Amino acid sequence: MNAKLTLSFNEDVINKAKKYADENDISLSRLIEFLLTKVTSTDYQSLEEYPIADWVNLIAEGKAEYQTKQSRKSAKKEFFDSRK
């Protein structure tokens, strides 16, 4: 189930993230979800413990699995199908 979340970021970061997401044909929401999934998938006690180089490599290389942008009609159908 998807839920809405309001976040605040530096405007420059937002612009760069939007550009990156657009260039990679992914919504900004899915990009953030993907990154948060990676960050929370292990038991790091603090951000300082998280290996940033590994994180960058995960994003820059390899096969990331995420949903690309989809039409509103398609998203609505997918939602209702998942409720059956």
mmCIF file of N, CA, C and O in Angstrom:
data_model
loop_
_atom_site.group_PDB
_atom_site.id
_atom_site.type_symbol
_atom_site.label_atom_id
_atom_site.label_comp_id
_atom_site.label_asym_id
_atom_site.label_seq_id
_atom_site.Cartn_x
_atom_site.Cartn_y
_atom_site.Cartn_z
ATOM 1 N N MET A 1 0.834 -1.167 0.000
ATOM 2 C CA MET A 1 0.000 0.000 0.000
ATOM 3 C C MET A 1 0.888 1.243 0.000
ATOM 4 O O MET A 1 1.845 1.333 0.755
ATOM 5 N N ASN A 2 0.584 2.188 -0.831
ATOM 6 C CA ASN A 2 1.321 3.440 -0.880
ATOM 7 C C ASN A 2 0.700 4.447 0.072
ATOM 8 O O ASN A 2 -0.503 4.462 0.294
ATOM 9 N N ALA A 3 1.533 5.274 0.656
ATOM 10 C CA ALA A 3 1.085 6.346 1.534
ATOM 11 C C ALA A 3 1.813 7.619 1.134
ATOM 12 O O ALA A 3 2.930 7.565 0.624
ATOM 13 N N LYS A 4 1.189 8.754 1.350
ATOM 14 C CA LYS A 4 1.809 10.031 1.018
ATOM 15 C C LYS A 4 2.681 10.496 2.171
ATOM 16 O O LYS A 4 2.389 10.244 3.331
ATOM 17 N N LEU A 5 3.760 11.213 1.808
ATOM 18 C CA LEU A 5 4.712 11.712 2.781
ATOM 19 C C LEU A 5 5.215 13.064 2.285
ATOM 20 O O LEU A 5 5.530 13.219 1.114
ATOM 21 N N THR A 6 5.263 14.038 3.156
ATOM 22 C CA THR A 6 5.779 15.354 2.796
ATOM 23 C C THR A 6 7.185 15.500 3.349
ATOM 24 O O THR A 6 7.412 15.282 4.538
ATOM 25 N N LEU A 7 8.131 15.837 2.472
ATOM 26 C CA LEU A 7 9.525 16.007 2.862
ATOM 27 C C LEU A 7 9.996 17.387 2.437
ATOM 28 O O LEU A 7 9.481 17.955 1.483
ATOM 29 N N SER A 8 11.006 17.895 3.118
ATOM 30 C CA SER A 8 11.605 19.179 2.751
ATOM 31 C C SER A 8 13.076 18.958 2.435
ATOM 32 O O SER A 8 13.794 18.311 3.207
ATOM 33 N N PHE A 9 13.518 19.493 1.277
ATOM 34 C CA PHE A 9 14.904 19.379 0.846
ATOM 35 C C PHE A 9 15.386 20.730 0.351
ATOM 36 O O PHE A 9 14.589 21.590 -0.031
ATOM 37 N N ASN A 10 16.685 20.875 0.276
ATOM 38 C CA ASN A 10 17.294 22.032 -0.346
ATOM 39 C C ASN A 10 16.830 22.077 -1.804
ATOM 40 O O ASN A 10 16.780 21.047 -2.479
ATOM 41 N N GLU A 11 16.489 23.259 -2.298
ATOM 42 C CA GLU A 11 15.940 23.394 -3.650
ATOM 43 C C GLU A 11 16.887 22.857 -4.722
ATOM 44 O O GLU A 11 16.450 22.229 -5.692
ATOM 45 N N ASP A 12 18.188 23.047 -4.535
ATOM 46 C CA ASP A 12 19.167 22.546 -5.504
ATOM 47 C C ASP A 12 19.142 21.020 -5.551
ATOM 48 O O ASP A 12 19.210 20.413 -6.620
ATOM 49 N N VAL A 13 19.026 20.394 -4.398
ATOM 50 C CA VAL A 13 18.946 18.931 -4.318
ATOM 51 C C VAL A 13 17.691 18.440 -5.039
ATOM 52 O O VAL A 13 17.734 17.465 -5.797
ATOM 53 N N ILE A 14 16.586 19.115 -4.813
ATOM 54 C CA ILE A 14 15.325 18.732 -5.464
ATOM 55 C C ILE A 14 15.458 18.814 -6.976
ATOM 56 O O ILE A 14 15.072 17.888 -7.703
ATOM 57 N N ASN A 15 16.021 19.913 -7.464
ATOM 58 C CA ASN A 15 16.173 20.084 -8.918
ATOM 59 C C ASN A 15 17.068 19.011 -9.524
ATOM 60 O O ASN A 15 16.763 18.460 -10.583
ATOM 61 N N LYS A 16 18.164 18.694 -8.846
ATOM 62 C CA LYS A 16 19.064 17.644 -9.339
ATOM 63 C C LYS A 16 18.382 16.281 -9.309
ATOM 64 O O LYS A 16 18.525 15.479 -10.234
ATOM 65 N N ALA A 17 17.639 16.016 -8.248
ATOM 66 C CA ALA A 17 16.944 14.729 -8.124
ATOM 67 C C ALA A 17 15.869 14.597 -9.195
ATOM 68 O O ALA A 17 15.712 13.523 -9.791
ATOM 69 N N LYS A 18 15.133 15.658 -9.466
ATOM 70 C CA LYS A 18 14.111 15.625 -10.512
ATOM 71 C C LYS A 18 14.740 15.365 -11.867
ATOM 72 O O LYS A 18 14.233 14.567 -12.662
ATOM 73 N N LYS A 19 15.863 16.024 -12.137
ATOM 74 C CA LYS A 19 16.562 15.819 -13.416
ATOM 75 C C LYS A 19 17.038 14.369 -13.532
ATOM 76 O O LYS A 19 16.861 13.728 -14.560
ATOM 77 N N TYR A 20 17.643 13.865 -12.454
ATOM 78 C CA TYR A 20 18.131 12.482 -12.450
ATOM 79 C C TYR A 20 16.980 11.503 -12.684
ATOM 80 O O TYR A 20 17.085 10.581 -13.496
ATOM 81 N N ALA A 21 15.891 11.705 -11.975
ATOM 82 C CA ALA A 21 14.731 10.820 -12.107
ATOM 83 C C ALA A 21 14.179 10.867 -13.523
ATOM 84 O O ALA A 21 13.888 9.823 -14.120
ATOM 85 N N ASP A 22 14.059 12.054 -14.084
ATOM 86 C CA ASP A 22 13.539 12.201 -15.438
ATOM 87 C C ASP A 22 14.453 11.527 -16.458
ATOM 88 O O ASP A 22 13.982 10.828 -17.350
ATOM 89 N N GLU A 23 15.756 11.713 -16.317
ATOM 90 C CA GLU A 23 16.722 11.101 -17.231
ATOM 91 C C GLU A 23 16.700 9.578 -17.154
ATOM 92 O O GLU A 23 17.078 8.894 -18.094
ATOM 93 N N ASN A 24 16.283 9.043 -16.015
ATOM 94 C CA ASN A 24 16.248 7.592 -15.820
ATOM 95 C C ASN A 24 14.838 7.027 -15.884
ATOM 96 O O ASN A 24 14.611 5.879 -15.499
ATOM 97 N N ASP A 25 13.912 7.825 -16.378
ATOM 98 C CA ASP A 25 12.526 7.405 -16.593
ATOM 99 C C ASP A 25 11.918 6.748 -15.352
ATOM 100 O O ASP A 25 11.374 5.651 -15.398
ATOM 101 N N ILE A 26 12.055 7.445 -14.244
ATOM 102 C CA ILE A 26 11.504 6.978 -12.982
ATOM 103 C C ILE A 26 10.897 8.185 -12.278
ATOM 104 O O ILE A 26 11.378 9.303 -12.423
ATOM 105 N N SER A 27 9.839 7.973 -11.551
ATOM 106 C CA SER A 27 9.244 9.091 -10.809
ATOM 107 C C SER A 27 10.138 9.417 -9.616
ATOM 108 O O SER A 27 10.887 8.569 -9.116
ATOM 109 N N LEU A 28 10.068 10.630 -9.169
ATOM 110 C CA LEU A 28 10.847 11.046 -8.005
ATOM 111 C C LEU A 28 10.428 10.237 -6.781
ATOM 112 O O LEU A 28 11.269 9.841 -5.966
ATOM 113 N N SER A 29 9.153 9.937 -6.664
ATOM 114 C CA SER A 29 8.669 9.120 -5.545
ATOM 115 C C SER A 29 9.311 7.739 -5.555
ATOM 116 O O SER A 29 9.752 7.234 -4.512
ATOM 117 N N ARG A 30 9.375 7.097 -6.712
ATOM 118 C CA ARG A 30 9.964 5.750 -6.801
ATOM 119 C C ARG A 30 11.464 5.800 -6.543
ATOM 120 O O ARG A 30 12.029 4.884 -5.941
ATOM 121 N N LEU A 31 12.128 6.880 -6.989
ATOM 122 C CA LEU A 31 13.554 7.032 -6.729
ATOM 123 C C LEU A 31 13.813 7.119 -5.233
ATOM 124 O O LEU A 31 14.671 6.414 -4.696
ATOM 125 N N ILE A 32 13.061 7.956 -4.545
ATOM 126 C CA ILE A 32 13.218 8.102 -3.094
ATOM 127 C C ILE A 32 12.889 6.792 -2.389
ATOM 128 O O ILE A 32 13.594 6.362 -1.470
ATOM 129 N N GLU A 33 11.823 6.121 -2.838
ATOM 130 C CA GLU A 33 11.456 4.834 -2.245
ATOM 131 C C GLU A 33 12.584 3.820 -2.422
ATOM 132 O O GLU A 33 12.940 3.094 -1.481
ATOM 133 N N PHE A 34 13.169 3.779 -3.612
ATOM 134 C CA PHE A 34 14.280 2.869 -3.890
ATOM 135 C C PHE A 34 15.460 3.158 -2.959
ATOM 136 O O PHE A 34 16.025 2.252 -2.347
ATOM 137 N N LEU A 35 15.816 4.432 -2.827
ATOM 138 C CA LEU A 35 16.944 4.808 -1.975
ATOM 139 C C LEU A 35 16.671 4.481 -0.505
ATOM 140 O O LEU A 35 17.545 3.954 0.189
ATOM 141 N N LEU A 36 15.470 4.782 -0.050
ATOM 142 C CA LEU A 36 15.132 4.483 1.346
ATOM 143 C C LEU A 36 15.102 2.981 1.604
ATOM 144 O O LEU A 36 15.484 2.517 2.691
ATOM 145 N N THR A 37 14.681 2.209 0.625
ATOM 146 C CA THR A 37 14.695 0.751 0.757
ATOM 147 C C THR A 37 16.127 0.254 0.926
ATOM 148 O O THR A 37 16.396 -0.602 1.770
ATOM 149 N N LYS A 38 17.036 0.797 0.134
ATOM 150 C CA LYS A 38 18.444 0.395 0.249
ATOM 151 C C LYS A 38 19.024 0.790 1.606
ATOM 152 O O LYS A 38 19.727 0.006 2.226
ATOM 153 N N VAL A 39 18.720 1.988 2.058
ATOM 154 C CA VAL A 39 19.255 2.470 3.330
ATOM 155 C C VAL A 39 18.722 1.651 4.491
ATOM 156 O O VAL A 39 19.452 1.337 5.439
ATOM 157 N N THR A 40 17.462 1.268 4.437
ATOM 158 C CA THR A 40 16.848 0.564 5.567
ATOM 159 C C THR A 40 16.932 -0.955 5.471
ATOM 160 O O THR A 40 16.444 -1.654 6.355
ATOM 161 N N SER A 41 17.556 -1.476 4.430
ATOM 162 C CA SER A 41 17.604 -2.927 4.258
ATOM 163 C C SER A 41 18.681 -3.592 5.112
ATOM 164 O O SER A 41 18.730 -4.814 5.202
ATOM 165 N N THR A 42 19.529 -2.808 5.734
ATOM 166 C CA THR A 42 20.542 -3.364 6.623
ATOM 167 C C THR A 42 20.447 -2.672 7.979
ATOM 168 O O THR A 42 19.721 -1.706 8.143
ATOM 169 N N ASP A 43 21.212 -3.166 8.917
ATOM 170 C CA ASP A 43 21.085 -2.695 10.292
ATOM 171 C C ASP A 43 22.175 -1.687 10.658
ATOM 172 O O ASP A 43 22.948 -1.907 11.584
ATOM 173 N N TYR A 44 22.245 -0.580 9.930
ATOM 174 C CA TYR A 44 23.199 0.466 10.276
ATOM 175 C C TYR A 44 22.667 1.257 11.461
ATOM 176 O O TYR A 44 21.490 1.574 11.530
ATOM 177 N N GLN A 45 23.546 1.584 12.394
ATOM 178 C CA GLN A 45 23.148 2.320 13.590
ATOM 179 C C GLN A 45 23.119 3.833 13.359
ATOM 180 O O GLN A 45 22.483 4.563 14.097
ATOM 181 N N SER A 46 23.833 4.301 12.328
ATOM 182 C CA SER A 46 23.856 5.735 12.026
ATOM 183 C C SER A 46 24.214 5.924 10.556
ATOM 184 O O SER A 46 24.693 5.002 9.888
ATOM 185 N N LEU A 47 23.995 7.129 10.060
ATOM 186 C CA LEU A 47 24.349 7.427 8.669
ATOM 187 C C LEU A 47 25.849 7.331 8.439
ATOM 188 O O LEU A 47 26.289 7.016 7.338
ATOM 189 N N GLU A 48 26.637 7.604 9.473
ATOM 190 C CA GLU A 48 28.092 7.528 9.333
ATOM 191 C C GLU A 48 28.548 6.103 9.021
ATOM 192 O O GLU A 48 29.583 5.897 8.399
ATOM 193 N N GLU A 49 27.802 5.119 9.454
ATOM 194 C CA GLU A 49 28.145 3.725 9.195
ATOM 195 C C GLU A 49 27.794 3.294 7.771
ATOM 196 O O GLU A 49 28.331 2.314 7.278
ATOM 197 N N TYR A 50 26.878 4.009 7.151
ATOM 198 C CA TYR A 50 26.422 3.607 5.824
ATOM 199 C C TYR A 50 27.507 3.874 4.794
ATOM 200 O O TYR A 50 27.993 4.992 4.676
ATOM 201 N N PRO A 51 27.915 2.859 4.031
ATOM 202 C CA PRO A 51 28.994 3.027 3.046
ATOM 203 C C PRO A 51 28.493 3.800 1.817
ATOM 204 O O PRO A 51 27.864 3.246 0.934
ATOM 205 N N ILE A 52 28.787 5.073 1.788
ATOM 206 C CA ILE A 52 28.302 5.945 0.721
ATOM 207 C C ILE A 52 28.785 5.470 -0.647
ATOM 208 O O ILE A 52 28.032 5.467 -1.616
ATOM 209 N N ALA A 53 30.040 5.047 -0.758
ATOM 210 C CA ALA A 53 30.556 4.583 -2.047
ATOM 211 C C ALA A 53 29.726 3.406 -2.559
ATOM 212 O O ALA A 53 29.411 3.332 -3.746
ATOM 213 N N ASP A 54 29.373 2.479 -1.675
ATOM 214 C CA ASP A 54 28.538 1.348 -2.081
ATOM 215 C C ASP A 54 27.177 1.832 -2.540
ATOM 216 O O ASP A 54 26.625 1.343 -3.515
ATOM 217 N N TRP A 55 26.627 2.813 -1.841
ATOM 218 C CA TRP A 55 25.320 3.367 -2.193
ATOM 219 C C TRP A 55 25.373 3.988 -3.585
ATOM 220 O O TRP A 55 24.506 3.751 -4.408
ATOM 221 N N VAL A 56 26.407 4.753 -3.860
ATOM 222 C CA VAL A 56 26.541 5.383 -5.173
ATOM 223 C C VAL A 56 26.655 4.313 -6.255
ATOM 224 O O VAL A 56 26.024 4.409 -7.306
ATOM 225 N N ASN A 57 27.421 3.273 -5.994
ATOM 226 C CA ASN A 57 27.556 2.192 -6.973
ATOM 227 C C ASN A 57 26.238 1.467 -7.201
ATOM 228 O O ASN A 57 25.938 1.054 -8.320
ATOM 229 N N LEU A 58 25.452 1.291 -6.157
ATOM 230 C CA LEU A 58 24.150 0.648 -6.308
ATOM 231 C C LEU A 58 23.252 1.453 -7.236
ATOM 232 O O LEU A 58 22.499 0.912 -8.037
ATOM 233 N N ILE A 59 23.339 2.770 -7.133
ATOM 234 C CA ILE A 59 22.500 3.631 -7.958
ATOM 235 C C ILE A 59 23.050 3.737 -9.364
ATOM 236 O O ILE A 59 22.309 3.724 -10.342
ATOM 237 N N ALA A 60 24.364 3.828 -9.507
ATOM 238 C CA ALA A 60 24.983 4.088 -10.803
ATOM 239 C C ALA A 60 25.116 2.840 -11.666
ATOM 240 O O ALA A 60 25.134 2.924 -12.885
ATOM 241 N N GLU A 61 25.218 1.671 -11.063
ATOM 242 C CA GLU A 61 25.455 0.443 -11.812
ATOM 243 C C GLU A 61 24.463 -0.634 -11.389
ATOM 244 O O GLU A 61 23.719 -0.467 -10.450
ATOM 245 N N GLY A 62 24.521 -1.737 -12.077
ATOM 246 C CA GLY A 62 23.692 -2.868 -11.692
ATOM 247 C C GLY A 62 22.252 -2.701 -12.120
ATOM 248 O O GLY A 62 21.865 -1.727 -12.733
ATOM 249 N N LYS A 63 21.481 -3.690 -11.798
ATOM 250 C CA LYS A 63 20.077 -3.706 -12.196
ATOM 251 C C LYS A 63 19.201 -3.290 -11.028
ATOM 252 O O LYS A 63 18.988 -4.060 -10.111
ATOM 253 N N ALA A 64 18.728 -2.088 -11.072
ATOM 254 C CA ALA A 64 17.787 -1.628 -10.057
ATOM 255 C C ALA A 64 16.382 -2.021 -10.492
ATOM 256 O O ALA A 64 16.050 -1.948 -11.672
ATOM 257 N N GLU A 65 15.597 -2.460 -9.560
ATOM 258 C CA GLU A 65 14.220 -2.821 -9.865
ATOM 259 C C GLU A 65 13.297 -1.783 -9.275
ATOM 260 O O GLU A 65 13.290 -1.575 -8.068
ATOM 261 N N TYR A 66 12.556 -1.116 -10.122
ATOM 262 C CA TYR A 66 11.626 -0.107 -9.682
ATOM 263 C C TYR A 66 10.549 0.062 -10.732
ATOM 264 O O TYR A 66 10.694 -0.391 -11.858
ATOM 265 N N GLN A 67 9.488 0.700 -10.349
ATOM 266 C CA GLN A 67 8.404 0.943 -11.282
ATOM 267 C C GLN A 67 8.659 2.247 -12.011
ATOM 268 O O GLN A 67 8.989 3.253 -11.378
ATOM 269 N N THR A 68 8.515 2.223 -13.313
ATOM 270 C CA THR A 68 8.646 3.457 -14.067
ATOM 271 C C THR A 68 7.320 4.194 -14.042
ATOM 272 O O THR A 68 6.312 3.674 -13.565
ATOM 273 N N LYS A 69 7.347 5.391 -14.566
ATOM 274 C CA LYS A 69 6.132 6.195 -14.589
ATOM 275 C C LYS A 69 5.031 5.427 -15.308
ATOM 276 O O LYS A 69 5.261 4.774 -16.310
ATOM 277 N N GLN A 70 3.839 5.524 -14.795
ATOM 278 C CA GLN A 70 2.717 4.864 -15.428
ATOM 279 C C GLN A 70 1.534 5.822 -15.454
ATOM 280 O O GLN A 70 1.488 6.779 -14.700
ATOM 281 N N SER A 71 0.634 5.527 -16.333
ATOM 282 C CA SER A 71 -0.526 6.403 -16.451
ATOM 283 C C SER A 71 -1.397 6.284 -15.209
ATOM 284 O O SER A 71 -1.347 5.309 -14.471
ATOM 285 N N ARG A 72 -2.203 7.290 -14.989
ATOM 286 C CA ARG A 72 -3.116 7.292 -13.842
ATOM 287 C C ARG A 72 -4.107 6.139 -13.939
ATOM 288 O O ARG A 72 -4.400 5.476 -12.945
ATOM 289 N N LYS A 73 -4.563 5.880 -15.157
ATOM 290 C CA LYS A 73 -5.514 4.786 -15.372
ATOM 291 C C LYS A 73 -4.862 3.443 -15.021
ATOM 292 O O LYS A 73 -5.467 2.601 -14.363
ATOM 293 N N SER A 74 -3.623 3.261 -15.467
ATOM 294 C CA SER A 74 -2.897 2.028 -15.192
ATOM 295 C C SER A 74 -2.646 1.858 -13.691
ATOM 296 O O SER A 74 -2.796 0.763 -13.148
ATOM 297 N N ALA A 75 -2.273 2.949 -13.013
ATOM 298 C CA ALA A 75 -2.026 2.895 -11.575
ATOM 299 C C ALA A 75 -3.308 2.560 -10.819
ATOM 300 O O ALA A 75 -3.297 1.782 -9.861
ATOM 301 N N LYS A 76 -4.414 3.136 -11.263
ATOM 302 C CA LYS A 76 -5.705 2.877 -10.622
ATOM 303 C C LYS A 76 -6.085 1.408 -10.780
ATOM 304 O O LYS A 76 -6.495 0.757 -9.825
ATOM 305 N N LYS A 77 -5.911 0.864 -11.987
ATOM 306 C CA LYS A 77 -6.215 -0.547 -12.247
ATOM 307 C C LYS A 77 -5.345 -1.448 -11.381
ATOM 308 O O LYS A 77 -5.816 -2.385 -10.762
ATOM 309 N N GLU A 78 -4.037 -1.137 -11.325
ATOM 310 C CA GLU A 78 -3.114 -1.935 -10.519
ATOM 311 C C GLU A 78 -3.532 -1.923 -9.044
ATOM 312 O O GLU A 78 -3.516 -2.955 -8.377
ATOM 313 N N PHE A 79 -3.919 -0.753 -8.549
ATOM 314 C CA PHE A 79 -4.353 -0.638 -7.158
ATOM 315 C C PHE A 79 -5.569 -1.516 -6.891
ATOM 316 O O PHE A 79 -5.593 -2.285 -5.942
ATOM 317 N N PHE A 80 -6.609 -1.393 -7.740
ATOM 318 C CA PHE A 80 -7.822 -2.155 -7.506
ATOM 319 C C PHE A 80 -7.606 -3.659 -7.706
ATOM 320 O O PHE A 80 -8.200 -4.474 -7.005
ATOM 321 N N ASP A 81 -6.740 -4.031 -8.653
ATOM 322 C CA ASP A 81 -6.420 -5.443 -8.842
ATOM 323 C C ASP A 81 -5.733 -6.023 -7.602
ATOM 324 O O ASP A 81 -5.936 -7.180 -7.248
ATOM 325 N N SER A 82 -4.886 -5.210 -6.952
ATOM 326 C CA SER A 82 -4.171 -5.696 -5.764
ATOM 327 C C SER A 82 -5.113 -5.858 -4.568
ATOM 328 O O SER A 82 -4.781 -6.524 -3.608
ATOM 329 N N ARG A 83 -6.276 -5.256 -4.618
ATOM 330 C CA ARG A 83 -7.247 -5.338 -3.524
ATOM 331 C C ARG A 83 -8.146 -6.553 -3.632
ATOM 332 O O ARG A 83 -8.919 -6.819 -2.730
ATOM 333 N N LYS A 84 -8.072 -7.274 -4.740
ATOM 334 C CA LYS A 84 -8.955 -8.437 -4.941
ATOM 335 C C LYS A 84 -8.488 -9.622 -4.159
ATOM 336 O O LYS A 84 -7.403 -9.857 -3.846
#
